[in-house]
């Protein structure tokens, strides 16, 4: 007889493992963009997977479980003070031996992202890293399209300002659709 | 994003994407390989504490074995160092009536539905299909987004069991199931029906069948629907059987029972007070003075902790045996502000009330521990603590949680595992 406990039948557990194997790489990188630390990113993704597994009986039926999982990661990030509090700070990032070349560029990008407010950082990540349109971003984060547009513009302007010597990575003026 | 959309991305999008992509040009550090197993283990633990399976169990309100001792103002404890005696004021700062929920609550109605559902549904089912309570999932489940409780019942046919969910929202995918275009609308007496079935093995070799049923009454926007799944080859309720169901005179009683606008009866409220009295007859054996439990008005089957300073969502569970045990030093209390990432680190007796997860060993051996979740009042969202998940209907003031001393008193109370088990059986809906 099939086990009836939600999400805990052997079939569902195996199905969930397959889902995690296929989605964890991308979700880790998304979480890293949000919090700037690989260990925290893994904690964030782990928490998201725990929440998803509890509802796996329902999540497995949706058309795009990957999109659902991404939304959970972003919501976990925004709703929990932990990730925001422990996000790598610019002070922590610059308090290291001066890196050179590509390493310096990566640390500068991380530091610039770390200075964005959490919601702005989530908007920038969803819009430009995840390639989500304004409406999709608004839906995922529970805000209006107008707010997404204004946060996008403000976030990119702040990023460009804080990239310093690497400002040329971004265009002189930003367009937000 | 489609290839066409991708081609149309403007320069800004591409440049920002490329800039963020620079972060991943160096090799990523080694990752954990147990993300799935960790999530599954945690999910199973949550399921256990959301509602203990009561199949075959007898509700036991016998006195706690081993001689229960009230922990009020418990004796000094040497474990973990410091003074573990409770010194906080247990005088209520809020009138007890503030917690009483004198009128019918959302949880009252759901408990009433669960109790009446088998007898109301039974005469509507096809011959050979029987019905039984969902004994393996004692507390059912609530939607993360709406807090709607999903009454679930089990149909049995030909030796197979089929969970049947009466969900109000679209969490199980009614819209997409019917949008696949293979579910014609069929006129029946009083409205129309649709049935969508995904046969076994269609979506995945691992899947059984899934079936969605919908009845739309003529002239009404209140759609009735349910979702059924199982491991058999196909659903035990054919479209013809569903048509007979909705055209039966007894169908009106089922719709009335599941109508979300119908409040709980006065009898359901009386039953809740009686149930809370039984729960507290047990819980008082291990709770510190000034604390008691009540049923969460917005989350069926869930508990709240009422203390001198207010009310908190509350879950507790005992872990017996050496598998899936906590990681906390002996004779210590551990604390984490969030669930899902272990039990945190040790915490001393600082008399500061906290919201979060406490855990500790009940004795000296590492095969019996107690974990306590105490959080803010119920709220909604995809990322709220599972303990908090529920409709935000609690009107009493929120409490500050538990101090380490109070949590330790519960963990170390003689017979606490038995009390936790008995209280969980009483609070569970099945």
Coordinates of C-alpha atoms in Angstrom, one line a residue:
Chain A
X1 CA 0.0 0.0 0.0
X2 CA 1.2 3.4 -0.8
X3 CA 2.4 5.6 2.0
X4 CA 0.0 8.4 2.5
X5 CA 1.9 10.8 4.6
X6 CA 2.3 14.0 2.6
X7 CA 5.5 14.1 0.7
X8 CA 7.2 11.3 2.5
X9 CA 6.4 8.3 0.3
X10 CA 9.6 6.7 -1.1
X11 CA 8.4 7.7 -4.6
X12 CA 8.0 11.3 -3.6
X13 CA 11.3 11.4 -1.8
X14 CA 13.1 10.1 -4.8
X15 CA 11.3 12.5 -7.0
X16 CA 12.3 15.3 -4.6
X17 CA 15.9 14.2 -4.7
X18 CA 15.8 14.4 -8.5
X19 CA 14.4 17.9 -8.3
X20 CA 17.0 19.0 -5.9
X21 CA 19.8 17.6 -8.0
X22 CA 18.6 19.4 -11.0
X23 CA 17.8 22.8 -9.4
X24 CA 20.4 23.3 -6.7
X25 CA 23.2 24.7 -8.8
X26 CA 21.1 27.5 -10.1
X27 CA 19.5 28.2 -6.8
X28 CA 22.9 28.3 -5.1
X29 CA 24.1 30.9 -7.5
X30 CA 20.9 32.9 -7.1
X31 CA 21.3 32.8 -3.3
X32 CA 24.9 33.9 -3.6
X33 CA 23.9 36.9 -5.6
X34 CA 21.5 37.8 -2.8
X35 CA 23.8 37.2 0.2
X36 CA 27.3 37.3 -1.2
X37 CA 28.6 34.3 0.9
X38 CA 28.6 30.7 -0.3
X39 CA 28.0 29.2 3.1
X40 CA 25.0 31.5 3.8
X41 CA 23.8 30.8 0.2
X42 CA 23.8 27.1 1.0
X43 CA 21.9 27.7 4.2
X44 CA 19.4 29.8 2.4
X45 CA 18.9 27.2 -0.3
X46 CA 18.7 24.5 2.3
X47 CA 16.0 26.4 4.2
X48 CA 14.1 26.9 0.9
X49 CA 14.3 23.2 0.1
X50 CA 13.0 22.3 3.5
X51 CA 10.0 24.5 3.0
X52 CA 9.4 23.1 -0.5
X53 CA 9.6 19.5 0.7
X54 CA 6.9 20.2 3.3
X55 CA 4.6 21.1 0.4
X56 CA 6.1 18.7 -2.2
X57 CA 2.8 17.0 -2.6
X58 CA 1.5 20.2 -4.1
X59 CA 4.7 21.7 -5.6
X60 CA 5.3 18.5 -7.7
X61 CA 2.1 19.3 -9.5
X62 CA 2.8 22.8 -10.6
X63 CA 4.0 23.4 -14.1
X64 CA 7.3 25.0 -13.2
X65 CA 8.6 23.8 -9.9
X66 CA 12.0 25.5 -10.6
X67 CA 10.3 28.9 -10.8
X68 CA 8.4 28.1 -7.6
X69 CA 11.6 27.2 -5.9
X70 CA 13.3 30.4 -7.0
X71 CA 10.4 32.4 -5.6
X72 CA 10.7 30.6 -2.3
X73 CA 14.5 31.4 -2.1
X74 CA 13.8 35.1 -2.8
X75 CA 11.0 35.2 -0.3
X76 CA 13.1 33.4 2.3
X77 CA 15.8 36.0 1.8
X78 CA 13.4 38.9 2.1
X79 CA 11.3 37.6 4.9
X80 CA 14.1 36.5 7.2
X81 CA 16.3 38.9 9.0
X82 CA 19.0 36.3 9.3
X83 CA 20.2 36.4 5.7
X84 CA 20.1 40.2 5.5
X85 CA 21.9 40.6 8.8
X86 CA 24.6 38.2 7.9
X87 CA 25.0 39.2 4.3
X88 CA 28.6 40.0 3.6
X89 CA 29.2 43.6 4.4
X90 CA 31.3 45.9 2.4
X91 CA 33.5 46.4 5.5
X92 CA 34.1 42.7 5.7
X93 CA 34.8 42.5 2.0
X94 CA 37.4 45.3 1.9
X95 CA 39.1 44.2 5.2
X96 CA 41.2 41.7 3.3
X97 CA 44.6 41.8 1.5
X98 CA 44.2 44.0 -1.5
X99 CA 43.3 41.6 -4.4
X100 CA 44.3 42.2 -7.9
X101 CA 42.8 41.8 -11.4
X102 CA 39.7 39.7 -11.6
X103 CA 39.5 38.9 -7.9
X104 CA 39.5 42.7 -7.2
X105 CA 36.7 43.1 -9.7
X106 CA 34.6 40.3 -8.2
X107 CA 35.0 41.7 -4.7
X108 CA 34.1 45.1 -5.9
X109 CA 30.9 43.8 -7.5
X110 CA 30.1 41.9 -4.3
X111 CA 30.6 45.0 -2.2
X112 CA 28.5 47.1 -4.5
X113 CA 25.7 44.5 -4.3
X114 CA 26.0 44.3 -0.5
X115 CA 25.3 48.0 -0.3
X116 CA 21.9 47.7 -1.9
X117 CA 18.9 47.5 0.4
X118 CA 17.6 43.9 0.5
X119 CA 14.5 44.5 -1.6
X120 CA 16.5 46.5 -4.2
X121 CA 19.1 43.7 -4.3
X122 CA 16.4 41.1 -4.8
X123 CA 14.8 43.2 -7.6
X124 CA 18.2 43.7 -9.4
X125 CA 18.9 40.0 -9.1
X126 CA 15.6 38.9 -10.4
X127 CA 15.4 41.4 -13.2
X128 CA 19.0 41.1 -14.5
X129 CA 20.4 37.8 -13.2
X130 CA 17.3 35.8 -13.6
X131 CA 16.2 37.6 -16.7
X132 CA 12.7 38.1 -15.3
X133 CA 10.5 40.9 -16.8
X134 CA 9.1 43.7 -14.6
X135 CA 5.8 41.9 -14.2
X136 CA 7.4 38.6 -13.3
X137 CA 9.6 40.3 -10.7
X138 CA 6.7 42.2 -9.3
X139 CA 4.7 39.0 -8.9
X140 CA 7.6 37.1 -7.3
X141 CA 8.3 39.7 -4.7
X142 CA 4.8 40.9 -4.1
X143 CA 5.2 44.5 -5.2
X144 CA 3.8 46.7 -7.9
X145 CA 5.5 46.9 -11.4
X146 CA 6.0 50.6 -10.8
X147 CA 8.0 49.8 -7.6
X148 CA 10.1 47.3 -9.5
X149 CA 10.9 49.8 -12.2
X150 CA 11.9 52.5 -9.7
X151 CA 13.9 50.0 -7.6
X152 CA 15.7 48.8 -10.7
X153 CA 16.7 52.2 -11.8
X154 CA 17.8 53.2 -8.3
X155 CA 19.6 50.0 -7.8
X156 CA 21.6 50.2 -11.0
X157 CA 22.5 53.8 -10.4
X158 CA 23.8 52.8 -7.0
X159 CA 25.7 49.9 -8.4
X160 CA 27.4 52.1 -11.1
X161 CA 28.3 54.6 -8.5
X162 CA 29.9 52.0 -6.2
X163 CA 31.7 50.0 -8.8
X164 CA 34.4 52.7 -8.9
X165 CA 37.1 51.7 -11.3
X166 CA 34.9 49.0 -12.7
X167 CA 32.0 51.3 -13.5
X168 CA 32.4 50.6 -17.2
X169 CA 30.9 47.2 -16.6
X170 CA 27.6 49.0 -16.7
X171 CA 26.2 51.4 -19.3
X172 CA 26.4 55.1 -18.7
X173 CA 22.7 55.4 -18.3
X174 CA 20.4 52.5 -17.4
X175 CA 17.2 51.6 -19.1
X176 CA 14.4 49.9 -17.2
X177 CA 11.6 48.4 -19.1
Chain B
X1 CA 12.5 33.6 -21.6
X2 CA 12.1 32.6 -25.2
X3 CA 14.9 32.9 -27.8
X4 CA 13.0 35.8 -29.4
X5 CA 12.7 37.6 -26.1
X6 CA 16.4 37.0 -25.5
X7 CA 17.3 38.6 -28.8
X8 CA 15.3 41.7 -27.8
X9 CA 17.0 42.2 -24.4
X10 CA 18.5 45.6 -24.4
X11 CA 22.1 46.5 -23.7
X12 CA 21.4 47.3 -20.1
X13 CA 20.0 43.9 -19.3
X14 CA 22.9 42.1 -21.0
X15 CA 25.5 44.2 -19.3
X16 CA 24.1 43.9 -15.8
X17 CA 23.7 40.1 -16.3
X18 CA 27.3 39.9 -17.5
X19 CA 28.5 41.9 -14.6
X20 CA 26.8 39.7 -12.1
X21 CA 28.0 36.7 -14.0
X22 CA 31.6 37.8 -13.3
X23 CA 31.0 36.6 -9.8
X24 CA 31.0 33.0 -11.1
X25 CA 34.1 33.1 -13.1
X26 CA 36.1 31.5 -10.4
X27 CA 35.5 27.9 -9.3
X28 CA 32.7 27.5 -6.9
X29 CA 33.6 26.1 -3.5
X30 CA 32.7 22.5 -2.7
X31 CA 29.1 22.2 -1.8
X32 CA 27.1 20.1 0.5
X33 CA 25.8 17.0 -1.2
X34 CA 23.0 16.3 1.3
X35 CA 20.6 19.2 0.6
X36 CA 17.8 16.8 -0.4
X37 CA 18.2 14.4 2.5
X38 CA 18.5 17.3 4.9
X39 CA 15.3 18.8 3.7
X40 CA 13.5 15.4 3.7
X41 CA 14.7 14.7 7.3
X42 CA 13.5 18.1 8.4
X43 CA 10.2 17.8 6.6
X44 CA 9.5 14.4 8.2
X45 CA 10.3 15.9 11.6
X46 CA 7.9 18.8 10.9
X47 CA 5.2 16.3 9.8
X48 CA 5.7 14.4 13.0
X49 CA 5.3 17.4 15.2
X50 CA 2.4 18.9 13.2
X51 CA 0.4 15.9 14.0
X52 CA 1.3 12.6 15.3
X53 CA -0.2 9.6 13.6
X54 CA -2.9 8.2 15.7
X55 CA -3.7 5.1 13.8
X56 CA -4.7 2.4 16.2
X57 CA -3.8 4.6 19.1
X58 CA -6.1 5.1 22.1
X59 CA -6.4 8.6 23.5
X60 CA -4.7 8.4 26.8
X61 CA -5.1 11.0 29.5
X62 CA -3.6 8.8 32.1
X63 CA -1.3 10.3 34.7
X64 CA 2.3 10.7 33.5
X65 CA 4.4 7.8 34.4
X66 CA 7.3 8.2 36.7
X67 CA 5.6 10.6 39.1
X68 CA 4.9 13.9 37.4
X69 CA 6.3 16.8 39.3
X70 CA 5.2 20.3 38.5
X71 CA 8.2 22.4 37.5
X72 CA 7.0 25.6 38.9
X73 CA 10.0 27.5 40.2
X74 CA 12.1 24.4 39.5
X75 CA 15.1 23.6 41.5
X76 CA 18.5 24.9 40.7
X77 CA 20.2 23.0 38.0
X78 CA 23.9 22.6 37.4
X79 CA 23.6 21.6 33.7
X80 CA 25.3 24.2 31.5
X81 CA 26.4 26.3 34.4
X82 CA 24.5 29.2 36.0
X83 CA 21.3 29.3 37.9
X84 CA 18.5 27.5 36.0
X85 CA 15.8 28.3 38.6
X86 CA 12.9 30.3 37.2
X87 CA 12.8 33.8 38.6
X88 CA 10.6 35.5 36.1
X89 CA 7.3 36.9 37.3
X90 CA 4.4 34.5 36.5
X91 CA 1.7 37.0 37.4
X92 CA -0.6 37.4 34.4
X93 CA -0.1 40.8 32.8
X94 CA -3.2 40.3 30.6
X95 CA -6.7 39.4 31.5
X96 CA -7.2 35.6 31.0
X97 CA -10.4 36.4 29.0
X98 CA -8.3 37.9 26.3
X99 CA -7.3 34.4 25.2
X100 CA -10.6 32.7 25.4
X101 CA -12.0 33.0 21.8
X102 CA -15.7 32.8 23.1
X103 CA -17.1 32.7 19.5
X104 CA -16.6 30.2 16.8
X105 CA -13.1 30.2 15.3
X106 CA -11.8 29.1 11.9
X107 CA -10.2 26.1 13.6
X108 CA -13.4 25.1 15.3
X109 CA -15.1 24.9 11.9
X110 CA -12.4 22.8 10.4
X111 CA -12.5 20.4 13.3
X112 CA -16.2 20.1 12.8
X113 CA -15.8 19.4 9.1
X114 CA -13.2 16.7 9.7
X115 CA -15.5 15.0 12.2
X116 CA -18.6 15.0 10.0
X117 CA -16.9 14.5 6.6
X118 CA -16.9 10.6 6.6
X119 CA -20.6 10.3 7.3
X120 CA -21.6 13.0 4.9
X121 CA -19.4 11.7 2.0
X122 CA -20.0 8.0 2.4
X123 CA -23.5 7.8 0.8
X124 CA -22.2 9.7 -2.2
X125 CA -19.4 7.4 -3.2
X126 CA -19.6 4.6 -5.8
X127 CA -20.2 1.0 -4.7
X128 CA -17.1 -0.6 -3.4
X129 CA -15.5 2.6 -2.4
X130 CA -15.2 3.1 1.4
X131 CA -14.1 6.1 3.4
X132 CA -11.9 6.5 6.4
X133 CA -10.2 9.4 8.3
X134 CA -6.8 10.4 7.1
X135 CA -5.0 8.7 10.0
X136 CA -1.5 9.1 8.7
X137 CA -1.6 12.9 8.6
X138 CA -3.2 13.9 11.8
X139 CA -3.2 17.6 11.3
X140 CA -3.8 17.8 7.6
X141 CA -2.2 20.8 6.0
X142 CA -2.6 24.5 5.4
X143 CA -1.9 26.5 2.4
X144 CA 1.2 28.6 2.7
X145 CA -0.4 31.5 0.9
X146 CA -3.9 31.7 2.2
X147 CA -3.8 29.7 5.5
X148 CA -6.8 27.7 4.2
X149 CA -6.9 24.3 5.9
X150 CA -7.3 21.4 3.5
X151 CA -9.6 18.7 4.9
X152 CA -8.3 15.3 3.7
X153 CA -10.0 12.0 3.7
X154 CA -8.9 8.6 2.5
X155 CA -11.0 6.6 0.0
X156 CA -10.3 2.9 -0.2
X157 CA -11.1 0.7 -3.2
X158 CA -9.7 -2.6 -4.3
X159 CA -7.0 -2.6 -1.6
X160 CA -5.6 0.8 -2.5
X161 CA -5.9 4.0 -0.6
X162 CA -6.6 7.3 -2.3
X163 CA -6.2 10.6 -0.4
X164 CA -8.9 13.1 -1.3
X165 CA -8.3 16.8 -0.7
X166 CA -11.1 19.3 -0.4
X167 CA -9.0 22.4 -1.0
X168 CA -10.5 25.8 -1.6
X169 CA -7.5 27.4 -3.3
X170 CA -5.8 26.3 -6.5
X171 CA -2.7 24.9 -4.8
X172 CA -3.2 21.5 -6.4
X173 CA -3.4 22.9 -9.9
X174 CA -7.1 22.9 -10.9
X175 CA -6.7 25.7 -13.4
X176 CA -3.7 24.1 -15.2
X177 CA -5.3 20.7 -15.1
X178 CA -8.5 21.9 -16.8
X179 CA -6.6 24.2 -19.1
X180 CA -5.0 21.2 -20.8
X181 CA -8.1 21.1 -22.9
X182 CA -9.1 17.6 -22.4
X183 CA -11.8 18.2 -19.8
X184 CA -15.1 19.0 -21.5
X185 CA -17.7 20.8 -19.4
X186 CA -20.7 18.5 -18.9
X187 CA -24.2 19.8 -18.1
X188 CA -25.7 18.1 -15.0
X189 CA -28.7 18.9 -12.9
X190 CA -28.0 22.2 -11.2
X191 CA -24.9 23.2 -13.1
X192 CA -21.9 21.8 -14.9
X193 CA -19.1 19.4 -14.0
X194 CA -15.5 18.9 -15.3
X195 CA -13.1 16.1 -14.5
X196 CA -9.4 16.1 -15.4
X197 CA -7.4 12.9 -15.0
X198 CA -3.7 12.4 -15.5
X199 CA -3.4 8.6 -15.7
X200 CA -0.7 6.7 -13.9
X201 CA 2.7 7.0 -15.5
X202 CA 1.8 9.9 -17.8
X203 CA 3.9 12.6 -16.1
X204 CA 6.5 10.4 -14.7
X205 CA 7.1 6.7 -14.1
X206 CA 7.1 7.5 -10.4
X207 CA 3.7 9.2 -10.4
X208 CA 0.4 7.5 -9.8
X209 CA -2.7 9.1 -11.3
X210 CA -4.0 12.5 -10.3
X211 CA -7.6 13.6 -10.8
X212 CA -9.3 17.0 -10.4
X213 CA -13.1 17.3 -10.0
X214 CA -15.2 20.5 -10.3
X215 CA -18.8 21.3 -10.0
X216 CA -20.0 24.8 -11.0
X217 CA -23.6 25.5 -9.8
X218 CA -25.8 27.4 -12.2
X219 CA -25.9 31.1 -11.3
X220 CA -23.3 30.8 -8.6
X221 CA -19.6 31.6 -8.5
X222 CA -18.9 29.3 -5.6
X223 CA -17.2 26.4 -7.4
X224 CA -17.0 23.1 -5.6
X225 CA -14.0 21.0 -6.3
X226 CA -11.7 18.3 -4.9
X227 CA -8.5 16.6 -5.8
X228 CA -7.8 12.9 -5.7
X229 CA -4.6 10.9 -6.3
X230 CA -3.3 7.4 -5.8
X231 CA -1.1 4.6 -7.0
X232 CA -3.8 2.6 -8.8
X233 CA -4.1 2.7 -12.6
X234 CA -6.9 5.3 -12.5
X235 CA -9.4 7.1 -10.3
X236 CA -12.1 5.1 -8.4
X237 CA -14.5 8.0 -9.1
X238 CA -15.3 8.1 -12.8
X239 CA -16.9 11.1 -14.5
X240 CA -20.2 9.2 -14.5
X241 CA -19.8 8.5 -10.7
X242 CA -19.0 12.2 -10.1
X243 CA -22.2 13.1 -12.0
X244 CA -24.2 10.8 -9.8
X245 CA -22.6 12.3 -6.8
X246 CA -23.5 15.9 -7.6
X247 CA -27.0 15.0 -8.7
X248 CA -27.7 13.1 -5.5
X249 CA -30.0 14.9 -3.0
X250 CA -27.3 14.2 -0.3
X251 CA -24.8 16.3 -2.2
X252 CA -26.3 19.5 -0.8
X253 CA -25.2 18.4 2.7
X254 CA -21.6 18.0 1.5
X255 CA -21.6 21.4 -0.1
X256 CA -23.1 22.9 3.1
X257 CA -20.5 21.2 5.2
X258 CA -17.6 22.5 3.1
X259 CA -19.1 26.0 2.5
X260 CA -16.4 28.4 3.8
X261 CA -19.0 31.0 4.8
X262 CA -20.7 28.7 7.3
X263 CA -19.4 29.3 10.9
X264 CA -18.7 26.6 13.4
X265 CA -21.7 25.6 15.6
X266 CA -22.0 26.5 19.3
X267 CA -21.4 22.8 20.1
X268 CA -18.0 23.0 18.3
X269 CA -17.1 25.9 20.6
X270 CA -18.1 23.9 23.7
X271 CA -16.1 21.0 22.5
X272 CA -13.0 23.2 22.0
X273 CA -13.2 24.4 25.6
X274 CA -13.6 20.8 26.8
X275 CA -10.6 19.7 24.7
X276 CA -8.4 22.6 26.0
X277 CA -9.3 21.5 29.5
X278 CA -8.0 18.0 28.8
X279 CA -4.9 19.3 27.0
X280 CA -4.0 21.4 30.0
X281 CA -4.7 18.6 32.5
X282 CA -1.7 17.0 30.8
X283 CA 0.4 20.1 29.9
X284 CA 0.3 21.6 33.4
X285 CA 2.4 18.7 34.6
X286 CA 5.4 20.0 32.6
X287 CA 4.7 23.7 31.9
X288 CA 6.2 26.4 34.2
X289 CA 3.8 28.2 36.5
X290 CA 1.7 30.8 34.7
X291 CA 1.7 29.0 31.3
X292 CA -1.0 27.0 29.6
X293 CA -1.9 25.8 26.1
X294 CA -4.8 26.7 23.9
X295 CA -5.8 25.7 20.4
X296 CA -4.7 28.1 17.7
X297 CA -7.9 29.7 16.4
X298 CA -6.4 30.2 12.9
X299 CA -4.5 26.9 12.4
X300 CA -6.5 23.7 13.0
X301 CA -4.7 21.1 15.1
X302 CA -2.0 23.6 16.1
X303 CA -1.3 24.9 19.7
X304 CA -0.5 28.2 21.2
X305 CA 1.3 28.9 24.4
X306 CA -0.4 31.3 26.8
X307 CA 2.0 33.0 29.2
X308 CA 2.0 35.9 31.6
X309 CA 3.0 38.3 28.8
X310 CA 0.9 37.1 25.9
X311 CA 0.4 34.3 23.4
X312 CA 2.8 32.5 21.1
X313 CA 2.5 29.8 18.5
X314 CA 3.9 26.7 20.0
X315 CA 5.0 23.2 18.9
X316 CA 6.9 20.6 20.9
X317 CA 8.0 17.2 20.1
X318 CA 10.1 14.5 21.7
X319 CA 12.8 12.6 19.8
X320 CA 13.3 9.1 21.1
X321 CA 16.1 6.7 19.9
X322 CA 19.5 7.5 18.5
X323 CA 18.4 8.4 14.9
X324 CA 17.6 12.0 13.9
X325 CA 18.7 13.3 17.3
X326 CA 19.6 16.9 18.1
X327 CA 23.2 18.1 18.2
X328 CA 23.5 19.7 21.6
X329 CA 26.0 19.1 24.4
X330 CA 24.9 17.0 27.3
X331 CA 23.2 18.8 30.2
X332 CA 23.0 22.0 28.1
X333 CA 20.1 23.8 26.4
X334 CA 20.6 24.8 22.8
X335 CA 18.8 27.6 20.9
X336 CA 18.3 28.7 17.3
X337 CA 16.3 31.8 16.3
X338 CA 15.0 30.0 13.2
X339 CA 14.1 26.4 12.4
X340 CA 15.6 24.4 9.6
X341 CA 19.3 24.8 10.3
X342 CA 20.0 22.6 13.3
X343 CA 19.4 23.4 16.9
X344 CA 21.9 26.2 17.1
X345 CA 24.3 26.7 19.9
X346 CA 24.1 26.5 23.7
X347 CA 22.3 29.1 25.7
X348 CA 22.7 30.0 29.3
X349 CA 20.2 30.9 32.0
X350 CA 20.0 34.6 31.2
X351 CA 16.2 35.1 31.9
X352 CA 15.7 36.7 28.5
X353 CA 12.6 35.5 26.7
X354 CA 13.2 34.5 23.1
X355 CA 11.3 33.5 20.0
X356 CA 12.9 30.5 18.3
X357 CA 13.8 26.8 18.8
X358 CA 15.0 25.4 22.1
X359 CA 16.3 21.8 22.4
X360 CA 17.9 19.7 25.1
X361 CA 18.3 16.2 26.4
X362 CA 15.7 14.9 28.8
X363 CA 18.2 12.9 30.8
X364 CA 21.8 11.9 30.7
X365 CA 21.6 9.5 27.7
X366 CA 21.7 10.8 24.1
X367 CA 18.6 9.0 23.0
X368 CA 15.8 11.2 24.4
X369 CA 15.5 14.9 23.6
X370 CA 12.8 17.5 23.5
X371 CA 12.6 20.3 21.0
X372 CA 10.3 23.3 21.5
X373 CA 9.3 25.8 18.8
X374 CA 7.9 29.1 20.2
X375 CA 7.3 31.9 17.7
X376 CA 5.1 34.9 17.1
X377 CA 1.4 34.7 16.3
X378 CA 0.2 33.0 13.1
X379 CA 0.8 34.6 9.8
X380 CA 0.9 33.7 6.1
X381 CA 3.6 33.5 3.5
X382 CA 5.9 31.1 1.8
X383 CA 8.7 31.6 4.2
X384 CA 7.1 32.0 7.6
X385 CA 8.1 29.5 10.3
X386 CA 6.1 26.3 9.9
X387 CA 5.0 26.7 13.5
X388 CA 3.4 30.1 12.7
X389 CA 1.6 29.0 9.5
X390 CA -2.1 29.8 9.9
X391 CA -4.7 32.4 9.5
X392 CA -3.8 35.5 11.5
X393 CA -6.9 35.5 13.6
X394 CA -5.5 35.5 17.1
X395 CA -6.5 38.7 18.8
X396 CA -4.7 38.3 22.1
X397 CA -1.4 40.2 22.5
X398 CA 1.8 38.4 21.4
X399 CA 4.0 37.1 24.1
X400 CA 7.8 37.3 24.3
X401 CA 8.4 33.5 24.0
X402 CA 10.3 31.5 26.6
X403 CA 13.3 32.2 28.7
X404 CA 16.1 29.5 28.7
X405 CA 15.1 28.7 32.3
X406 CA 11.5 28.1 31.3
X407 CA 12.5 26.0 28.3
X408 CA 14.9 24.0 30.4
X409 CA 12.1 23.3 33.0
X410 CA 9.9 21.8 30.2
X411 CA 12.8 19.8 28.7
X412 CA 13.8 18.3 32.1
X413 CA 10.3 17.8 33.4
X414 CA 9.7 14.1 34.4
X415 CA 7.5 12.3 31.9
X416 CA 7.6 15.2 29.3
X417 CA 7.8 12.8 26.3
X418 CA 4.6 11.1 27.4
X419 CA 2.8 14.5 28.0
X420 CA 3.9 15.7 24.5
X421 CA 2.5 12.6 22.9
X422 CA -0.8 12.7 24.7
X423 CA -1.2 16.4 24.1
X424 CA -0.5 15.9 20.4
X425 CA -3.1 13.2 20.2
X426 CA -5.7 15.5 21.8
X427 CA -4.9 18.4 19.6
X428 CA -4.8 16.5 16.3
X429 CA -7.9 16.5 14.2
X430 CA -7.9 12.8 13.3

